[in-house]
mmCIF file of C-alpha atoms in Angstrom:
data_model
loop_
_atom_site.group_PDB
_atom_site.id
_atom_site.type_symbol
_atom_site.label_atom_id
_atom_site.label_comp_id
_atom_site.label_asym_id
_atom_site.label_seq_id
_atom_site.Cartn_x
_atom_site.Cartn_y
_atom_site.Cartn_z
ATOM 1 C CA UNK A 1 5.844 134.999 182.833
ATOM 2 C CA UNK A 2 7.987 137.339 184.334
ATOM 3 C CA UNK A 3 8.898 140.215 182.538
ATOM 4 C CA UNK A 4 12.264 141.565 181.116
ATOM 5 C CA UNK A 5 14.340 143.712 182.803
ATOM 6 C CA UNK A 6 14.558 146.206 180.057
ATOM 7 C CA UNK A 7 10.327 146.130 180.549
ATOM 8 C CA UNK A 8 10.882 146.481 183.962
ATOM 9 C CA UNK A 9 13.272 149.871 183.529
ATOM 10 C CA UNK A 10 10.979 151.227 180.694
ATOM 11 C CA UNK A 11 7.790 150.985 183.128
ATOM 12 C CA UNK A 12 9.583 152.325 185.853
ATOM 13 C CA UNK A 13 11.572 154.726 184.383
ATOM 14 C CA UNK A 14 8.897 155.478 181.369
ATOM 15 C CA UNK A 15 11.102 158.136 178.585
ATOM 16 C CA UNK A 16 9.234 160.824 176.901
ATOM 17 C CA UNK A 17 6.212 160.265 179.084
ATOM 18 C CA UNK A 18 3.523 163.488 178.326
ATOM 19 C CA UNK A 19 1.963 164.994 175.544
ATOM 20 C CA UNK A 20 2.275 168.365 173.438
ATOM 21 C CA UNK A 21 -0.696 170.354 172.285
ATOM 22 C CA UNK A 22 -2.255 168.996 169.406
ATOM 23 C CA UNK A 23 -2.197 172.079 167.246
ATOM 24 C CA UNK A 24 0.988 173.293 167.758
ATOM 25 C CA UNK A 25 3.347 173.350 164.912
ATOM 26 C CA UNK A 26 5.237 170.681 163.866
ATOM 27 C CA UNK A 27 3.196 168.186 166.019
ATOM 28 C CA UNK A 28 1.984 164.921 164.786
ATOM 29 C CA UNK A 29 -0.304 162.696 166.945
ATOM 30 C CA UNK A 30 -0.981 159.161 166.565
ATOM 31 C CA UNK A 31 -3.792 157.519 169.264
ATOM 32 C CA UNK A 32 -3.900 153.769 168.447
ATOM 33 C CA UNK A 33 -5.473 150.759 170.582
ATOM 34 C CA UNK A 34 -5.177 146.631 170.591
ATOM 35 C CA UNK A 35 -8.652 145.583 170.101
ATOM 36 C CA UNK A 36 -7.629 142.178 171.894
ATOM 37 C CA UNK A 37 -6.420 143.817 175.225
ATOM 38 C CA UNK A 38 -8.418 147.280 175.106
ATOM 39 C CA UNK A 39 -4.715 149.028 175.332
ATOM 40 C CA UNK A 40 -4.738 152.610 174.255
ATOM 41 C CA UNK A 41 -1.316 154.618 173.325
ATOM 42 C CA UNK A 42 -0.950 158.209 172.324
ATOM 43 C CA UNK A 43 2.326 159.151 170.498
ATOM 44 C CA UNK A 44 3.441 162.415 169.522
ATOM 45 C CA UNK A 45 6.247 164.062 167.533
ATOM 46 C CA UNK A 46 7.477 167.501 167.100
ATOM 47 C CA UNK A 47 9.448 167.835 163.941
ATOM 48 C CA UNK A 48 11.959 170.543 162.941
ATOM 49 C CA UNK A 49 13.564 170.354 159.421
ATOM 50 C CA UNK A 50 12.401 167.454 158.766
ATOM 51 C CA UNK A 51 14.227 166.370 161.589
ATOM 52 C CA UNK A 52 12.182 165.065 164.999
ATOM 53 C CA UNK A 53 13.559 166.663 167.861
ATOM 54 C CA UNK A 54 11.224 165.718 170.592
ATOM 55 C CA UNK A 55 8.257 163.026 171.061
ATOM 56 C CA UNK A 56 5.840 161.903 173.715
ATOM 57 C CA UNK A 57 3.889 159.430 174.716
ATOM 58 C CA UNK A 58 0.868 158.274 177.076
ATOM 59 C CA UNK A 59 -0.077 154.506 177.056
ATOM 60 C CA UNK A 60 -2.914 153.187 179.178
ATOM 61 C CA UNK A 61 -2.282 149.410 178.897
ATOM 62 C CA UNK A 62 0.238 146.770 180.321
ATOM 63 C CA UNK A 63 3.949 146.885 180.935
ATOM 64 C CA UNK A 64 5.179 145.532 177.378
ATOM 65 C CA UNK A 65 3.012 148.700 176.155
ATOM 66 C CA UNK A 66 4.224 151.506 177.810
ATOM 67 C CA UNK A 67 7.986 149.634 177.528
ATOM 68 C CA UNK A 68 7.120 149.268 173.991
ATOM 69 C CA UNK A 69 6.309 152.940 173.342
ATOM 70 C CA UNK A 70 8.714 154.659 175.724
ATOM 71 C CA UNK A 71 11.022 152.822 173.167
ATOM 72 C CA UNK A 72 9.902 154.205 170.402
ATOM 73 C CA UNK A 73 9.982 157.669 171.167
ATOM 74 C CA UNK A 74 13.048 157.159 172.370
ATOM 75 C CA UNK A 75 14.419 155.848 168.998
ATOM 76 C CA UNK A 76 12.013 158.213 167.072
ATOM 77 C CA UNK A 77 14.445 161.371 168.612
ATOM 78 C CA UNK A 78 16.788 162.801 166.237
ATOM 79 C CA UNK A 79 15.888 160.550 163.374
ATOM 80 C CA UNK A 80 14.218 162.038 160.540
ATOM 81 C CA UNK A 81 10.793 161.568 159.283
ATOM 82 C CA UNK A 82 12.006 158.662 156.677
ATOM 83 C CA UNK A 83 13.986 157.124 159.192
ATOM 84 C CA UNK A 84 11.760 156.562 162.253
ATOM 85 C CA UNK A 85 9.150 155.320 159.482
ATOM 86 C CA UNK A 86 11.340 152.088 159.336
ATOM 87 C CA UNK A 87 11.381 151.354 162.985
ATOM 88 C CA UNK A 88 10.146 147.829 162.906
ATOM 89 C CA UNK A 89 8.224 145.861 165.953
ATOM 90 C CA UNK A 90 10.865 143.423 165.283
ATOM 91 C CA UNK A 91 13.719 145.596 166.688
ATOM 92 C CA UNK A 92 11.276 146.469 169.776
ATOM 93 C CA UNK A 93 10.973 143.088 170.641
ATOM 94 C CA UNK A 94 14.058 142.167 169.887
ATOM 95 C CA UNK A 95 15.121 145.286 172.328
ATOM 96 C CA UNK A 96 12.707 144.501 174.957
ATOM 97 C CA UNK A 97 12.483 140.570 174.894
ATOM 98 C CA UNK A 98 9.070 140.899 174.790
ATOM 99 C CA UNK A 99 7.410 136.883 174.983
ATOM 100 C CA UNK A 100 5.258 135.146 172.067
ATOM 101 C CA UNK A 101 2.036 136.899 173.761
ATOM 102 C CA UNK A 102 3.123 140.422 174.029
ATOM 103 C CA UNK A 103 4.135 140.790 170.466
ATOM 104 C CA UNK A 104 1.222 142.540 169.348
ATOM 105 C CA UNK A 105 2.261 145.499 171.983
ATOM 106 C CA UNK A 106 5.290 146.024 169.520
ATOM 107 C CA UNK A 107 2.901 146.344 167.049
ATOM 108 C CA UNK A 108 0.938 148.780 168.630
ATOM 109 C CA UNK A 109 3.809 150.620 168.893
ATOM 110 C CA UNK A 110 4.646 150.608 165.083
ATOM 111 C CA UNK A 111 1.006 151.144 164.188
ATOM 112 C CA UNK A 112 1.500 154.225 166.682
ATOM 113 C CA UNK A 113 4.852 155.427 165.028
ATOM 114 C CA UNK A 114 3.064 155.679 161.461
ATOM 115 C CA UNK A 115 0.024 157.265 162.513
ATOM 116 C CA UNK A 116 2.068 160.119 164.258
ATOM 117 C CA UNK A 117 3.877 160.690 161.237
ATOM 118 C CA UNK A 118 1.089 160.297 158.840
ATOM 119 C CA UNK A 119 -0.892 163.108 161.276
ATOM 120 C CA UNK A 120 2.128 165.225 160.708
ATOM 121 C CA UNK A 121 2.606 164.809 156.792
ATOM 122 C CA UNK A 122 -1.105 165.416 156.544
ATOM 123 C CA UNK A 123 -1.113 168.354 158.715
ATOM 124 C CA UNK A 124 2.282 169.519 156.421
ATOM 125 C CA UNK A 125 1.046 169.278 153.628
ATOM 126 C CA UNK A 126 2.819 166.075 152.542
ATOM 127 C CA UNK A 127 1.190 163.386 151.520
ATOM 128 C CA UNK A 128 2.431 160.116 151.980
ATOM 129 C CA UNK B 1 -14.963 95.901 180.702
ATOM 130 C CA UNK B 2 -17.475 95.063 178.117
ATOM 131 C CA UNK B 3 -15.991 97.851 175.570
ATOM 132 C CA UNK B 4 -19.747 98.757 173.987
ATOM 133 C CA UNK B 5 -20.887 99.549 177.486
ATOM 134 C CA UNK B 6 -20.563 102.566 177.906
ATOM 135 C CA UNK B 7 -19.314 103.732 174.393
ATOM 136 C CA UNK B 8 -22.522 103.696 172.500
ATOM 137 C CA UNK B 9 -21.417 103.579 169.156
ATOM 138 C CA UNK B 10 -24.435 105.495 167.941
ATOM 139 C CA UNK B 11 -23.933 107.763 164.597
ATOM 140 C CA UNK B 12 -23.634 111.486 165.346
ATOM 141 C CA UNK B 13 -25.137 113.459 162.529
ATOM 142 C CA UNK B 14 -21.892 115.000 161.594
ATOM 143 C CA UNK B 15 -20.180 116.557 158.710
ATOM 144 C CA UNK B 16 -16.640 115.113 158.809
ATOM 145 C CA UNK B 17 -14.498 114.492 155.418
ATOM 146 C CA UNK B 18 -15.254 110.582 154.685
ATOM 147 C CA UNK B 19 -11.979 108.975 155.707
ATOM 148 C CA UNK B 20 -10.758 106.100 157.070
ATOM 149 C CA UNK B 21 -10.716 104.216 160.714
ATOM 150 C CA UNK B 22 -6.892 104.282 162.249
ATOM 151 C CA UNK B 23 -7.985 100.757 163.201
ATOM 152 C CA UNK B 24 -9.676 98.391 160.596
ATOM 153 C CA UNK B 25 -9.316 100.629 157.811
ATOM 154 C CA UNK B 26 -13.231 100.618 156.904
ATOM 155 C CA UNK B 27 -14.840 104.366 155.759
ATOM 156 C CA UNK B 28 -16.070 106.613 158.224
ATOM 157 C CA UNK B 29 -18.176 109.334 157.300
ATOM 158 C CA UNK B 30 -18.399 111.739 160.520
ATOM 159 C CA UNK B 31 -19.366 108.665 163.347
ATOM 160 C CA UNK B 32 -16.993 109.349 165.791
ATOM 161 C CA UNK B 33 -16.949 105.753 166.674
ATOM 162 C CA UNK B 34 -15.906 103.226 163.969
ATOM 163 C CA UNK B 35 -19.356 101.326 163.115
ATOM 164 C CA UNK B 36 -17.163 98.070 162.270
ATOM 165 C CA UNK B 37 -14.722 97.807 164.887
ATOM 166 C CA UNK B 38 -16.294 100.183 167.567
ATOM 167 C CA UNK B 39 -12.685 102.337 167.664
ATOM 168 C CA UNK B 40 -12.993 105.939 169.248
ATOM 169 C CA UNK B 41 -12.146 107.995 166.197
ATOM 170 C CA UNK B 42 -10.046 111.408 166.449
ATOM 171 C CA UNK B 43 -11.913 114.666 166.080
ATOM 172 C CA UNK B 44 -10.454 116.395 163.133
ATOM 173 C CA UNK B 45 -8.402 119.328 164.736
ATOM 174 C CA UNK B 46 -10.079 121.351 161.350
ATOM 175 C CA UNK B 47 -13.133 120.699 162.666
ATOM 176 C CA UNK B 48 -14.742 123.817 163.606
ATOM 177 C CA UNK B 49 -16.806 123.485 167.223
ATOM 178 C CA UNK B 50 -19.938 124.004 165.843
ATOM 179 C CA UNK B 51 -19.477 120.991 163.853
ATOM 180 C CA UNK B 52 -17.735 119.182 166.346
ATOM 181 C CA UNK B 53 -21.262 119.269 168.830
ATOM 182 C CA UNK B 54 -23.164 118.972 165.564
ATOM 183 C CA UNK B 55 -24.755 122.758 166.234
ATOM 184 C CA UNK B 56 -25.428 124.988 163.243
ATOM 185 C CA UNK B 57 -22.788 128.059 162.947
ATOM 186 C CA UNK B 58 -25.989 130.171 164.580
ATOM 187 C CA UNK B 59 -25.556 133.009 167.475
ATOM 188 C CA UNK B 60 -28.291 132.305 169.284
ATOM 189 C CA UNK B 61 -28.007 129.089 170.157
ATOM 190 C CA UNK B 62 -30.290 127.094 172.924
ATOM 191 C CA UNK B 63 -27.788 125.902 175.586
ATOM 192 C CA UNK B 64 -29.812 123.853 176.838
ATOM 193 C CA UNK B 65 -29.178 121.157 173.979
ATOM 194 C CA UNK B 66 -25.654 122.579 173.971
ATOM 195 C CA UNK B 67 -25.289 121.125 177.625
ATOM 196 C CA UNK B 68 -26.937 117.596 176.662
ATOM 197 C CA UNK B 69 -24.721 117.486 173.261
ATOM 198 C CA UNK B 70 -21.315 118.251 175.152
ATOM 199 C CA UNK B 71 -22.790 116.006 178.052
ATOM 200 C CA UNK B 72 -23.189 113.113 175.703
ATOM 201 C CA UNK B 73 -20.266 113.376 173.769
ATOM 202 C CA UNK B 74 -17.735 113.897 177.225
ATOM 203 C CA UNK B 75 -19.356 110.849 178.573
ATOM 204 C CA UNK B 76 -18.267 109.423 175.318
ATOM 205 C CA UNK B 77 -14.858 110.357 174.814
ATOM 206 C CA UNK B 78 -13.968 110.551 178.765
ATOM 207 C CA UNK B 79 -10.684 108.908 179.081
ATOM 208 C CA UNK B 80 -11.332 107.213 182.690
ATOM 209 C CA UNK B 81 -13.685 104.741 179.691
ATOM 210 C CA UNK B 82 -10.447 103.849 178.340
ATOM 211 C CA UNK B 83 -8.129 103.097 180.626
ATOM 212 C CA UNK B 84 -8.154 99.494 179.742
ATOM 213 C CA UNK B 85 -7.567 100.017 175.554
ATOM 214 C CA UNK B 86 -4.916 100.918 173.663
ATOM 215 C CA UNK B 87 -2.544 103.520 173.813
ATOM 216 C CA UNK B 88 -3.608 104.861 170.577
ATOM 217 C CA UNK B 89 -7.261 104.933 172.299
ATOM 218 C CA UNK B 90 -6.498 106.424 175.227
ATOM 219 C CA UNK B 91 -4.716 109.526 173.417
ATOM 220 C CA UNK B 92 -7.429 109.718 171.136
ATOM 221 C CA UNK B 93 -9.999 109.934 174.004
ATOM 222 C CA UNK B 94 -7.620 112.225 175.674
ATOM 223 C CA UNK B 95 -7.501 114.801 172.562
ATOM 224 C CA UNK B 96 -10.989 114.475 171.598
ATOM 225 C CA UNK B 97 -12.015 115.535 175.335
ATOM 226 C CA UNK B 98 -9.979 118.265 175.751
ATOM 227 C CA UNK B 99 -10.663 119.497 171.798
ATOM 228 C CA UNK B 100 -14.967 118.857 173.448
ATOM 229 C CA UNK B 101 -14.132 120.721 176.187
ATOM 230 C CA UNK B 102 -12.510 123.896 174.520
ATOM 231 C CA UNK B 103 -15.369 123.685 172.111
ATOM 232 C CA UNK B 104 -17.927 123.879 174.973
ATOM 233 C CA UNK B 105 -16.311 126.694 176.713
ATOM 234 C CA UNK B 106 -16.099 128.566 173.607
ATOM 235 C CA UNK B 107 -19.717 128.276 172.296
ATOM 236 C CA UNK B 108 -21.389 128.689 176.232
ATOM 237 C CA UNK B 109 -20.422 132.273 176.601
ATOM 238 C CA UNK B 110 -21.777 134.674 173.702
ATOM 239 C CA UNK B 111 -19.221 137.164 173.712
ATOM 240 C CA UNK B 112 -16.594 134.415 173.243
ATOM 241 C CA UNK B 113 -18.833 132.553 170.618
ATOM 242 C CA UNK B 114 -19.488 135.794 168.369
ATOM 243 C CA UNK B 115 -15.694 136.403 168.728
ATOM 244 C CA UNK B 116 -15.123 132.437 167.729
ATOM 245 C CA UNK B 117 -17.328 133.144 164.953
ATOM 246 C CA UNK B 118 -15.988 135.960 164.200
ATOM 247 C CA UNK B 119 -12.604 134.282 163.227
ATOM 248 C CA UNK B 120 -13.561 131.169 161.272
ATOM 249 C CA UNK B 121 -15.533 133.868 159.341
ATOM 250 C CA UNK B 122 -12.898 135.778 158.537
ATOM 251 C CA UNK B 123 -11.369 133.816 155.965
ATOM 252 C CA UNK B 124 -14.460 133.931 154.072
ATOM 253 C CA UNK B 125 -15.602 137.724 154.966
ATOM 254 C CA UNK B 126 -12.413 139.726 153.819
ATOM 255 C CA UNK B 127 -12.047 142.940 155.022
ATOM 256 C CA UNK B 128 -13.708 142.939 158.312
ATOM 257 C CA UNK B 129 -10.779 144.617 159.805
ATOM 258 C CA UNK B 130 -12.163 147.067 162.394
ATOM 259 C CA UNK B 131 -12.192 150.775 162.009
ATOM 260 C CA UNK B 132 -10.313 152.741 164.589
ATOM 261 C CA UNK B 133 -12.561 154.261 166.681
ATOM 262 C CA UNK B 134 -10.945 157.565 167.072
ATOM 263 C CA UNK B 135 -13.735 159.264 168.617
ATOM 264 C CA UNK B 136 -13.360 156.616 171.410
ATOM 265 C CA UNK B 137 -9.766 156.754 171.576
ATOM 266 C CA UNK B 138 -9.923 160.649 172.887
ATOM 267 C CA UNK B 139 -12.176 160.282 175.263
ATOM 268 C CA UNK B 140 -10.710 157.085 177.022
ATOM 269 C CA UNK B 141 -7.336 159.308 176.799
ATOM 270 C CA UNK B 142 -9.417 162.419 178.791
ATOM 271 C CA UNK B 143 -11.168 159.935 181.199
ATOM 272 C CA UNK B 144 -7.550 158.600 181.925
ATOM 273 C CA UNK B 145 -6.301 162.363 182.506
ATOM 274 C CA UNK B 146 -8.813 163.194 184.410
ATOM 275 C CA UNK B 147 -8.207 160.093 186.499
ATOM 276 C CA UNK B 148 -4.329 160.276 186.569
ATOM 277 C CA UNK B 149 -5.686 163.805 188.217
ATOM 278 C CA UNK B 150 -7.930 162.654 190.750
ATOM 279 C CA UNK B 151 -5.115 159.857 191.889
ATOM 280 C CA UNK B 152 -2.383 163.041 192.312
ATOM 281 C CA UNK B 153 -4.462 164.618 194.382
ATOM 282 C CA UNK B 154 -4.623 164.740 198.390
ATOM 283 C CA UNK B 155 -8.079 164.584 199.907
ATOM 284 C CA UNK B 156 -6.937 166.317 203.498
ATOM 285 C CA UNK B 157 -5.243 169.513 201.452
ATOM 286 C CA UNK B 158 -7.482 169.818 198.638
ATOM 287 C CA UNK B 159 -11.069 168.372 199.442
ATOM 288 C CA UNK B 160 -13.364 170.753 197.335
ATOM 289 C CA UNK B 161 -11.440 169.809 194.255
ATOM 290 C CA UNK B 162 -11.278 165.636 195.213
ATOM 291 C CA UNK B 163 -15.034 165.974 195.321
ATOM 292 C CA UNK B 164 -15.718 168.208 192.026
ATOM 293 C CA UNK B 165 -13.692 165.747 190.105
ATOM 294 C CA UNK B 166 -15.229 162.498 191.991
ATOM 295 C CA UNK B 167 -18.316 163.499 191.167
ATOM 296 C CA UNK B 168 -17.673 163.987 187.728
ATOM 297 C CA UNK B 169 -15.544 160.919 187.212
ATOM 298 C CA UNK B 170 -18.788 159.049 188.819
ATOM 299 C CA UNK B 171 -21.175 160.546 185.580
ATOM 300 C CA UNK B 172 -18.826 159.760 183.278
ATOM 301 C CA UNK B 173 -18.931 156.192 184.760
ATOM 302 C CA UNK B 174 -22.659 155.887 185.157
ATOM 303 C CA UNK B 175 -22.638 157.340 181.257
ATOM 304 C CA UNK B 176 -19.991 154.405 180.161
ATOM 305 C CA UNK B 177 -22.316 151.652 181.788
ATOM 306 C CA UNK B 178 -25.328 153.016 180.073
ATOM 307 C CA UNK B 179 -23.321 152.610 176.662
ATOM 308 C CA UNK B 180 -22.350 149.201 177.791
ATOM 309 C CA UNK B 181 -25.755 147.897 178.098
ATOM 310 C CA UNK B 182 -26.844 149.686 174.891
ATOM 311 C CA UNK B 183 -23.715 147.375 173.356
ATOM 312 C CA UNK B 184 -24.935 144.546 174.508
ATOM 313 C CA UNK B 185 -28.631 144.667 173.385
ATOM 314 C CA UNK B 186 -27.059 146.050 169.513
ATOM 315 C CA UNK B 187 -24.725 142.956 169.667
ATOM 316 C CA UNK B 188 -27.730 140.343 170.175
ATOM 317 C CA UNK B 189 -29.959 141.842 167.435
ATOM 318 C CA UNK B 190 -26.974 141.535 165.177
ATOM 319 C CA UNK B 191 -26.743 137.785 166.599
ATOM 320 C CA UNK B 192 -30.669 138.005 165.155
ATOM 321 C CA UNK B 193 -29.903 139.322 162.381
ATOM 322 C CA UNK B 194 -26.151 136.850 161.321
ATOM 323 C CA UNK B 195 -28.705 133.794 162.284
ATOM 324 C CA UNK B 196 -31.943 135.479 159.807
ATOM 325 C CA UNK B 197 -29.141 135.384 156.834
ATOM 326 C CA UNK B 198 -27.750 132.059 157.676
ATOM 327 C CA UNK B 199 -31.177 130.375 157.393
ATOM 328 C CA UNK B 200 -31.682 131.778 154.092
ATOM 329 C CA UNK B 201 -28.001 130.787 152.568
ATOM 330 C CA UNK B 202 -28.060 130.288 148.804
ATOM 331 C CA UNK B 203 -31.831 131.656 148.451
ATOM 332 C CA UNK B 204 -30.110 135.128 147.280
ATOM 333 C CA UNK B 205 -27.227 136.624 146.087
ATOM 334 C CA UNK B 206 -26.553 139.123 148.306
ATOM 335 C CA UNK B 207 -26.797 136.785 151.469
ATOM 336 C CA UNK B 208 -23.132 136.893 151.706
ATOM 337 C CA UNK B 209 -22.586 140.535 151.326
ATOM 338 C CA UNK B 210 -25.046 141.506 154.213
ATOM 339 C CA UNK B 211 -23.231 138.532 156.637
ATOM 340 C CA UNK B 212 -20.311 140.644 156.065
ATOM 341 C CA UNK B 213 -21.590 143.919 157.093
ATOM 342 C CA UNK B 214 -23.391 142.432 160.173
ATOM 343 C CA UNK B 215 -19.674 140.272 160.886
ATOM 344 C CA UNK B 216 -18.527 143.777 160.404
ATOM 345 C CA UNK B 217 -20.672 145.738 163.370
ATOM 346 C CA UNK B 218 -20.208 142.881 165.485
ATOM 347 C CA UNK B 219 -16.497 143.320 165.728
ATOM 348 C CA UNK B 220 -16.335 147.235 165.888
ATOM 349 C CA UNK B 221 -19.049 146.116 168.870
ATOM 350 C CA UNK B 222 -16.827 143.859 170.669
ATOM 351 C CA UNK B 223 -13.388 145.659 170.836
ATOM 352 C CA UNK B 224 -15.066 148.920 171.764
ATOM 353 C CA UNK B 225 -16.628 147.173 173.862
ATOM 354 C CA UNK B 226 -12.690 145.536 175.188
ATOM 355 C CA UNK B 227 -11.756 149.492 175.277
ATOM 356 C CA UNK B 228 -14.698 150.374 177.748
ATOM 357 C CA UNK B 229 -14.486 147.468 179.760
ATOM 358 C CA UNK B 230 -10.985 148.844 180.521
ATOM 359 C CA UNK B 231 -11.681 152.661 181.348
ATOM 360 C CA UNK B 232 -15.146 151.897 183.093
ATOM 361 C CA UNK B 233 -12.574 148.539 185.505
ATOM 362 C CA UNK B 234 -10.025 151.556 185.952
ATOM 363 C CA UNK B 235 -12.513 153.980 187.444
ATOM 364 C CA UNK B 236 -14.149 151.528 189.236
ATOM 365 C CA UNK B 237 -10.735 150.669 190.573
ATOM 366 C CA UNK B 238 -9.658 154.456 191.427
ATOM 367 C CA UNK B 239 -13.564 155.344 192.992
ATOM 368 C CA UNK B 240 -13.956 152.602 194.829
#
């Protein structure tokens, strides 16, 4: 199966692509895998005010996962800790067109979104 | 063609629900050929594969007699035996021998029969979700630095440095094999240990709780093992 064009632009032109230090303030690091593909994704975000006003990313894994989390840091930018914890894997694949059998990428990137903010609430000092 | 010829409507020591035959109505009780009317009868799609080649739900298992069983039952079912019946025959042959094959697939290869296992388990072994293994999740993500490195750099400008890092990438990969094989020998004395506690079912209460914890190590086992497999085919792919 061929993939989407939106894929396609993602994996060629990946957003957000790097990493921050761990440590550094306001930083919140998620590292999730798929234990059915082996896929590993790191996602960051540095948050300001409450406010996230950068994130990052570094997935080792197919297309649909690196498409699927350039998205999300893309949509996690500028929306504030609440909001980007609603991003769905719905909306990804909906975004993407992501096929039957690379649904669980989405969902990797999800799992990914809520562990980076969880990392940063616990670092902050606020629990969930 | 003399229909008993070559379907040998022999009983197959099987646990299916008692039902019915599609064809003369008479009970069944896990033959998968009608004893009245000698009619094929469809494998239940709920029946597990174990089951299906009458093996017991065991890890080790001798293929050897898991050969002669699928051998048997293909010769059985194949569907070049019933090109002269019925439709309803012929698409019954032609399910059951693609359900036998599927089944035989499954159970031949041990990583794909724990992970079979592993799922029709699962309903009755809540909670063996697998634990993130963090620890393993760094160091794939510094492996996969170090190799993102090693591909950006240029072997005529910068040789001292391509061979510093391609000899470290090579320990690291000689390391990741060794924990491979140390994998694969824990995952077959857990297969020991799941087929200990399934021959003594019922004789104590606690049977059930101790499946659960081996079910458990046996999948952290196999989608680490899914992660390494990854980071030990990229390096291979980047050494050469």
């Amino acid at each position: 199966m061929a993939y989407s064009e939106k894929v396609v632009d993602h994996f060629n032109n990946p957003r957000n692509m790097g990493s921050f230090k761990k440590d550094e303030e306001g930083v919140g690091t998620g590292i999730v895998g798929a234990p059915e593909c082996g896929d590993v994704m790191k996602l960051q975000i540095k948050v300001q005010d409450d406010k996230i006003v950068d994130a990052k990313f570094k997935t080792f894994g197919c297309g649909s996962a690196i498409a699927s989390s350039s998205l999300a840091t893309e949509w996690m930018k500028g929306r504030t800790i609440e909001e980007a914890g609603k991003i769905k894997n719905t909306e990804i694949v909906q975004e993407l067109n992501l096929p039957p059998v690379k649904i669980h990428c989405s969902v990797l990137a999800e799992d990914a979104i809520k562990a980076a903010l969880n990392d940063y609430k616990k670092k902050h000092g606020k629990s969930e | 063609m003399d229909q008993t010829h070559n379907i040998p409507a022999r009983r197959t020591e099987l646990q299916m629900a008692r039902s019915m035959c599609w064809h003369c109505q008479s009970e069944v009780t896990g033959e998968y050929f009608c004893e009245r009317c000698v009619k094929v009868q469809p494998v239940s799609k709920e029946l597990d594969y174990f089951t299906c080649l009458g093996l017991p739900r065991l890890l080790n298992i001798d293929t050897e007699e898991l050969e002669a069983r699928f051998y048997k039952l293909s010769r059985a079912f194949h569907p070049d035996f019933f090109q002269n019946k019925t439709e309803a025959e012929q698409s019954i042959s032609l399910g059951n021998s693609a359900l036998l094959n599927t089944a035989y697939r499954t159970l031949k290869d041990p990583i794909q029969r724990a992970e079979y296992l592993l799922g029709l388990e699962a309903g009755a072994a809540k909670d063996i979700r697998t634990t993130p293994p963090a620890d393993l999740f760094e160091e794939i993500l510094a492996l996969q630095e170090d190799l993102e490195e090693f591909r950006a750099l240029t072997p005529g400008r910068d040789p001292g440095e391509v061979d510093t890092l391609r000899a470290r990438l090579k320990a690291d990969y000689e390391s990741l094999q060794q924990r491979q094989h140390e994998m694969e020998a824990r995952l077959f004395e857990l297969f020991e240990a799941w087929d200990t506690l399934q021959a003594r079912e019922g004789q104590d209460a606690g049977v059930r709780a101790k499946k659960d914890t081996v079910l458990k190590e046996i999948r952290d086992i196999l989608s680490n093992r899914t992660y390494l497999r990854n980071i030990v085919n990229d390096l291979v792919a980047t050494l050469g």
